Tab-separated table of C-alpha atoms in Angstrom:
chain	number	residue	atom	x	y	z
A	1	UNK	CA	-41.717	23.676	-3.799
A	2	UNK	CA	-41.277	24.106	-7.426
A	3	UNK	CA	-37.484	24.573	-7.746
A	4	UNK	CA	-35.538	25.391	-11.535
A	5	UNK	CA	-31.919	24.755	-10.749
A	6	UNK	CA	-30.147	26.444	-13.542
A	7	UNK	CA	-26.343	24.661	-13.679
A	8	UNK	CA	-24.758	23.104	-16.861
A	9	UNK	CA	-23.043	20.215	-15.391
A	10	UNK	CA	-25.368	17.201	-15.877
A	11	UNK	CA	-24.081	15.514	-13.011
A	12	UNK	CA	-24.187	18.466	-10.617
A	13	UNK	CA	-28.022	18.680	-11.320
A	14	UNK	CA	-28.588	15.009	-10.382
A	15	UNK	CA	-26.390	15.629	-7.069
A	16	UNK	CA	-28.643	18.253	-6.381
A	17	UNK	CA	-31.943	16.212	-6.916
A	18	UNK	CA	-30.819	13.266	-4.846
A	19	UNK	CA	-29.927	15.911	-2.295
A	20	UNK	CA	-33.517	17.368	-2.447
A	21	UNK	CA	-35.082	14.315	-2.789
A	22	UNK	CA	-36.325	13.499	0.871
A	23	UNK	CA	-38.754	16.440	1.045
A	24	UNK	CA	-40.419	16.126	-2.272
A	25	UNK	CA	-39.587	19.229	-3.998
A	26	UNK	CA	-40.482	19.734	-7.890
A	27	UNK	CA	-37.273	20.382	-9.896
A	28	UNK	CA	-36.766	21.262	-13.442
A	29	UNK	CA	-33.289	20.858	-14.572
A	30	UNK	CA	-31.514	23.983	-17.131
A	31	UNK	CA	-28.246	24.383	-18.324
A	32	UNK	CA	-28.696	27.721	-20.251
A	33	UNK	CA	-29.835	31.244	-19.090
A	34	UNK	CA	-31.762	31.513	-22.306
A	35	UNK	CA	-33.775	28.157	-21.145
A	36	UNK	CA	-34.392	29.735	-17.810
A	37	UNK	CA	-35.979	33.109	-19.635
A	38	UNK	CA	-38.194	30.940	-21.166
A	39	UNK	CA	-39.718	28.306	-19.053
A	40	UNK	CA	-39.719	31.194	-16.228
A	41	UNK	CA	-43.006	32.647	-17.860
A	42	UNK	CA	-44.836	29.364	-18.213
A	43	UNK	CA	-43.595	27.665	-14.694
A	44	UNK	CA	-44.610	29.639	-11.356
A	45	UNK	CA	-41.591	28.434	-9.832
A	46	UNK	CA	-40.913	29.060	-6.065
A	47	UNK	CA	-37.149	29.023	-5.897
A	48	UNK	CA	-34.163	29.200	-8.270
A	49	UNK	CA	-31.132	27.838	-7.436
A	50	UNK	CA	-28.323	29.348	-9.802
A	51	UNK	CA	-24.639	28.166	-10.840
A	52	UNK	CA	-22.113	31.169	-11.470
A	53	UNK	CA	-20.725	29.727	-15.024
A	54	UNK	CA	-23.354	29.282	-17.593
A	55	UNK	CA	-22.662	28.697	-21.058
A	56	UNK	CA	-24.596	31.562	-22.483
A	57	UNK	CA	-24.210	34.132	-19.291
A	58	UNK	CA	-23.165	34.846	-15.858
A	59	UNK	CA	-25.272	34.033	-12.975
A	60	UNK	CA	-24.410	37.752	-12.196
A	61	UNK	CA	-26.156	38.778	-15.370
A	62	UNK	CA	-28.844	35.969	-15.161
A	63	UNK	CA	-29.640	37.410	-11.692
A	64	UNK	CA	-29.950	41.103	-12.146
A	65	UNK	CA	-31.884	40.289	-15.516
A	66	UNK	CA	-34.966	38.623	-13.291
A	67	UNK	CA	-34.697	41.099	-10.227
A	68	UNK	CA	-34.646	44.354	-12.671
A	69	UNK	CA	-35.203	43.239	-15.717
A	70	UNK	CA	-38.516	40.744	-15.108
A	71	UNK	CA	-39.271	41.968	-11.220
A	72	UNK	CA	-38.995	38.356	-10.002
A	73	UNK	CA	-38.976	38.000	-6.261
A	74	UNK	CA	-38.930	34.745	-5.623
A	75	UNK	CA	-35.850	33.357	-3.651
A	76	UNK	CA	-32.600	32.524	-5.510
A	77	UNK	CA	-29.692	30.507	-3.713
A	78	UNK	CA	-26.545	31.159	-5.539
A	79	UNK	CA	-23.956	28.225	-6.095
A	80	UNK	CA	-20.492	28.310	-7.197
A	81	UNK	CA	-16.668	26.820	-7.295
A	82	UNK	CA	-15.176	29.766	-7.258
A	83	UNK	CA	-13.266	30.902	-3.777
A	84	UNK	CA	-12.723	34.229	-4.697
A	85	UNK	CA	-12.739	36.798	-2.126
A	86	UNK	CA	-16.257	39.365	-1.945
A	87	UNK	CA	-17.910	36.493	-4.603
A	88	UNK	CA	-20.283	36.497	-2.026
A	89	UNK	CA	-20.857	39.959	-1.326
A	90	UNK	CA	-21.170	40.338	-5.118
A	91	UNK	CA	-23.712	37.765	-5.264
A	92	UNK	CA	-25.989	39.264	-2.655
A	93	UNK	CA	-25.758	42.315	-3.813
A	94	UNK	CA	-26.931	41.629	-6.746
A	95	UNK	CA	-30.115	39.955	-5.038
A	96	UNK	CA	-29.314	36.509	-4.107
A	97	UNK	CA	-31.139	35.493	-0.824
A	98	UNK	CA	-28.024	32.985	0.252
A	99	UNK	CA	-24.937	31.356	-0.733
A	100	UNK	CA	-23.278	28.379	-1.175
A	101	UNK	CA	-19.489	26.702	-2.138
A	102	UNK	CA	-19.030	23.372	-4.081
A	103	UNK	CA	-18.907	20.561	-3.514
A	104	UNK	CA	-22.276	21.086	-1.968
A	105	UNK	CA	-23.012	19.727	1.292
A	106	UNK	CA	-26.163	17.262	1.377
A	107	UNK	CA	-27.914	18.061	4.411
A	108	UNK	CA	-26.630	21.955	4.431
A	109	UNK	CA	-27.843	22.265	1.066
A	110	UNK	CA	-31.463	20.830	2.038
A	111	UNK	CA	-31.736	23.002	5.082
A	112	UNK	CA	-30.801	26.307	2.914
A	113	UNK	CA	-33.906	25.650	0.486
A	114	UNK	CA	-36.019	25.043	3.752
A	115	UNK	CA	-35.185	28.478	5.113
A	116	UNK	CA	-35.606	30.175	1.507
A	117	UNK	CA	-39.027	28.276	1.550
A	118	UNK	CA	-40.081	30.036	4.416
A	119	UNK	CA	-39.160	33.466	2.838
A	120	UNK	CA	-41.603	32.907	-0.001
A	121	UNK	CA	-43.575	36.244	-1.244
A	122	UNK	CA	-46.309	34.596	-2.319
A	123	UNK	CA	-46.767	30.396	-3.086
A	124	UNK	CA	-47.418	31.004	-6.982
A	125	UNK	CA	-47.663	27.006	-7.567
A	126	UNK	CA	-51.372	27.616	-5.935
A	127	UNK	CA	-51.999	30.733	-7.744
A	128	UNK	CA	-55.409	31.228	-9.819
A	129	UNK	CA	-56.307	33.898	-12.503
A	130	UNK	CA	-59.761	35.013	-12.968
A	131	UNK	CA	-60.994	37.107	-15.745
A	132	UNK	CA	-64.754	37.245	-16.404
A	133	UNK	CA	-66.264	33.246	-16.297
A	134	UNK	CA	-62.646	32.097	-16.998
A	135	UNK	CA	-60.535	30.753	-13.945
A	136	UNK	CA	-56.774	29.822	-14.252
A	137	UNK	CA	-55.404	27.437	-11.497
A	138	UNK	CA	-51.927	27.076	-11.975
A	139	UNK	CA	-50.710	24.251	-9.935
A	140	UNK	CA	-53.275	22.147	-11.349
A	141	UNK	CA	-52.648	22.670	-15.016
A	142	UNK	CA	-56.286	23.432	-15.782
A	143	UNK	CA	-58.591	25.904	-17.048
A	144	UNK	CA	-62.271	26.160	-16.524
A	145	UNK	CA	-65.345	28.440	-17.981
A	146	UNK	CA	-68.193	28.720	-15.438
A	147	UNK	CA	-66.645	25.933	-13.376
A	148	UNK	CA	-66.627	23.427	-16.732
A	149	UNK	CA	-63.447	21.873	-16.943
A	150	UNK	CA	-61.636	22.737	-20.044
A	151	UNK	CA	-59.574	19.476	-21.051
A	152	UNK	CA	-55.985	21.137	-22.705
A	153	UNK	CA	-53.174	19.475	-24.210
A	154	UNK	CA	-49.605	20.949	-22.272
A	155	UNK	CA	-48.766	23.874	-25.523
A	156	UNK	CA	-52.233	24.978	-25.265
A	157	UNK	CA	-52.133	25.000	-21.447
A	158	UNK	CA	-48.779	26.912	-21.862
A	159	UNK	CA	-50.542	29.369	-24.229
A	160	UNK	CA	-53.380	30.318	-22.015
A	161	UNK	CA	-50.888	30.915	-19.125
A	162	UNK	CA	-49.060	33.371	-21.366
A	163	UNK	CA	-52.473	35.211	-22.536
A	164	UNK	CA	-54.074	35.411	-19.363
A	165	UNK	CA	-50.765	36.271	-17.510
A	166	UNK	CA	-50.942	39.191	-19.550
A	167	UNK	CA	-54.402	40.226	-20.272
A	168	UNK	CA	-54.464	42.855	-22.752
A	169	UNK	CA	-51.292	43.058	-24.105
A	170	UNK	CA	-50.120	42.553	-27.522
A	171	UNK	CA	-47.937	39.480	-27.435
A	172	UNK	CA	-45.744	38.966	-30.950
A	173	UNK	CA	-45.613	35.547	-32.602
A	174	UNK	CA	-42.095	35.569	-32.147
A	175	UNK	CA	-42.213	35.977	-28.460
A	176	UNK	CA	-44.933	33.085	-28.694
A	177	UNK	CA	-42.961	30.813	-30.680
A	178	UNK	CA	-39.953	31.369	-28.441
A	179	UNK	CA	-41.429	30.692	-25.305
A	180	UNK	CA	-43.282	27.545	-25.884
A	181	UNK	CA	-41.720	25.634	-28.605
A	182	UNK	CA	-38.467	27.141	-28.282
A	183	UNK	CA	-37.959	28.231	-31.861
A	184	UNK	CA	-36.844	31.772	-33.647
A	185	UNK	CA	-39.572	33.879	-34.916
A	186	UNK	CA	-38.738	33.580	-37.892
A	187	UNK	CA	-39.523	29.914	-38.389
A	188	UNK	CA	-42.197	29.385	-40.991
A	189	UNK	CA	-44.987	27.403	-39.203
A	190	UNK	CA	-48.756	27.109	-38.825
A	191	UNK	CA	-48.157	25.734	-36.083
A	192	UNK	CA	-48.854	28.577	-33.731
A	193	UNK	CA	-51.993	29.804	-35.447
A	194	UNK	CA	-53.217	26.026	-35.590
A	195	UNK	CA	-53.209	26.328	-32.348
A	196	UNK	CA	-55.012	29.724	-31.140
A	197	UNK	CA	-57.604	27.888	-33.332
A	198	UNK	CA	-58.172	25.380	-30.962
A	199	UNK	CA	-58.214	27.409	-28.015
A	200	UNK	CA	-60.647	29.956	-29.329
A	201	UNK	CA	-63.150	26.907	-30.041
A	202	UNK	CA	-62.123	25.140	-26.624
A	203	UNK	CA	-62.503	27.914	-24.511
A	204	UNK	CA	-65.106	30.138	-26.357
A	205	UNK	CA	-62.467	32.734	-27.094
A	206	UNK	CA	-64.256	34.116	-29.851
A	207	UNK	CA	-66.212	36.631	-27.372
A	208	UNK	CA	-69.177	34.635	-26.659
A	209	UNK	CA	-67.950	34.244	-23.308
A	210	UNK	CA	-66.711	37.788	-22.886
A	211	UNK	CA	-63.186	37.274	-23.729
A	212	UNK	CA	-61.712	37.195	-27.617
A	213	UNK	CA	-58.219	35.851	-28.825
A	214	UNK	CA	-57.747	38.690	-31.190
A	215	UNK	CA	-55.325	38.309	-34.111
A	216	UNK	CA	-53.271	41.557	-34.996
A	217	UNK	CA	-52.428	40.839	-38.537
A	218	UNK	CA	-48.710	40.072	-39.282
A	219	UNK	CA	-47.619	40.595	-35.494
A	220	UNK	CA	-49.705	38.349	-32.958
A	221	UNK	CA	-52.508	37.623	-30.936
A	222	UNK	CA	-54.160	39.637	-27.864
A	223	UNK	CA	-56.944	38.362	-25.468
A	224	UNK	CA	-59.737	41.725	-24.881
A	225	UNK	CA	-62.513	41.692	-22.756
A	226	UNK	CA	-65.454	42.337	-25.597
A	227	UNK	CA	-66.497	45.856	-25.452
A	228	UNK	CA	-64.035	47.568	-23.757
A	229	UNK	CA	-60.781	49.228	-25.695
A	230	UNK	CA	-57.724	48.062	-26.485
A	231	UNK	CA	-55.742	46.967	-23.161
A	232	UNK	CA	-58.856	46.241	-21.635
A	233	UNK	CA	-59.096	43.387	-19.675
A	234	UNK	CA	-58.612	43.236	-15.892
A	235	UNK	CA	-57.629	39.911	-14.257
A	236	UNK	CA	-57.968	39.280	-10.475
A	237	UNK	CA	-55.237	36.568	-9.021
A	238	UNK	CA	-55.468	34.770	-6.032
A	239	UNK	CA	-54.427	31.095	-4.176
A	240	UNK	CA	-55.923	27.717	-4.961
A	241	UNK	CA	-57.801	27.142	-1.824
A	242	UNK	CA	-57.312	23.578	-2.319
C-alpha cells in the first residue's frame, strides 16, 4: 500500500518504516498537517497513519478536516502517547478506523495496517482517469493521448493529476503554487505559467485533442472539453488492469 504517516518525531517515522518494512509498503514521511493537505491531492494514498501532537494541529482537527472537510475515506490508524481515558473513543469518533499506544509494538503494528488494508474503499494507487483520448494511470506516473506515451517530468505529472482530478473547475494559481511547489501565492514566479506551457504543447492541450488548458486572466488555469460550456468536461475513473 501507499501509506503517509503523518508524525513529527524523526525517529518515530523511521521506527515505523523498519516496522513496515517486511511487506513492502510505500511510505511517505510528514511532520506537519499543512504537508499532509498538500501532498494528499497529488498522492492516491491508501492509508494514513496519524500522530495526536502535530506542530501545526491536532490529529483531532487533521482528522475531521479529511473526513468532512475533503470526504477522504481511506483508512486512518490513529497513534498516540497519551493514556488518557475516552482518547480512544474520541479518536474513533471522529473517524479513525483503529487505535494504537506508544511505544508501538512491531508485529501488532504490522498486523493493524494488514487489517486496514483489507478495509480499503477502493485501491486508488491503480486508479486511471479518462477524459476524451487522454488516459491518467496513477500508479504508474504516466499520461498517454490515444495510447502514445506522454514522457513528463514529476511537477508536470503533479499538474495534470490536479487538472484532470478536477475537470472543469477553476483552480487559482495560488492553490497551484501551494500544492506542488509548496510556496504562498503570492510568490512572484513564472514558474507556474512556464510550465502549463509545456503541458499544453506536450499533451496537445490547446484543444486539438479535445481538451484546452484555459488561462483565466489574473486567477488560474481550467482544463474544458472544446465546445461545451464552462464546467464542462466529464471524466470517467476506473482501475489499472495491470
Amino acid at each position: 500500500m501507499r501509506i503517509a504517516v503523518l508524525e513529527d518525531d524523526p525517529d518515530q517515522q523511521a521506527f515505523i518504516a523498519a516496522c513496515l518494512a517486511p511487506d513492502g509498503h510505500r511510505l511517505t514521511g510528514l511532520e506537519r498537517a499543512v504537508d499532509l493537505s498538500r501532498w494528499i491531492q497529488l498522492e492516491p494514498f491508501d492509508l494514513l497513519i496519524l500522530d495526536w501532537f502535530l506542530p501545526d494541529a491536532t490529529g483531532l482537527e487533521v482528522l475531521e478536516h479529511l473526513r468532512h472537510g475533503q470526504g477522504w475515506m481511506q483508512p486512518v490508524l490513529f497513534i498516540t502517547a497519551r493514556h488518557q481515558p475516552g482518547d480512544v473513543v474520541l479518536a474513533l469518533e471522529a473517524g479513525a478506523d483503529d487505535f494504537l499506544h506508544k511505544p508501538l509494538n512491531p508485529e501488532e503494528l504490522r498486523a493493524r495496517v494488514k487489517a486496514l488494508g483489507r478495509r480499503l474503499v477502493q485501491p486508488p494507487a491503480g486508479s486511471v482517469l479518462e477524459l476524451g483520448r487522454y488516459r491518467l494511470c496513477r500508479s504508474r506516473r504516466e499520461a498517454t493521448v490515444d495510447g502514445r506515451p506522454v514522457s513528463l517530468t514529476e511537477r508536470e505529472y503533479q499538474l495534470v493529476n490536479l487538472f484532470f482530478s478536477h475537470p472543469g473547475q477553476l483552480l487559482s494559481r495560488a492553490f497551484l503554487m501551494e500544492l506542488v511547489w509548496g510556496l504562498a501565492g503570492n510568490v512572484q514566479t513564472r514558474t507556474l505559467d512556464t510550465h502549463i506551457s509545456r503541458l499544453r504543447r506536450k499533451l496537445g492541450l490547446d484543444g486539438s485533442q479535445g481538451l484546452r488548458l484555459r488561462s483565466i486572466y489574473q486567477y488560474g488555469y481550467r482544463l474544458e472539453e472544446v465546445g461545451r460550456k464552462e464546467g464542462g468536461v466529464i471524466a470517467s475513473v476506473g482501475t489499472d488492469a495491470r
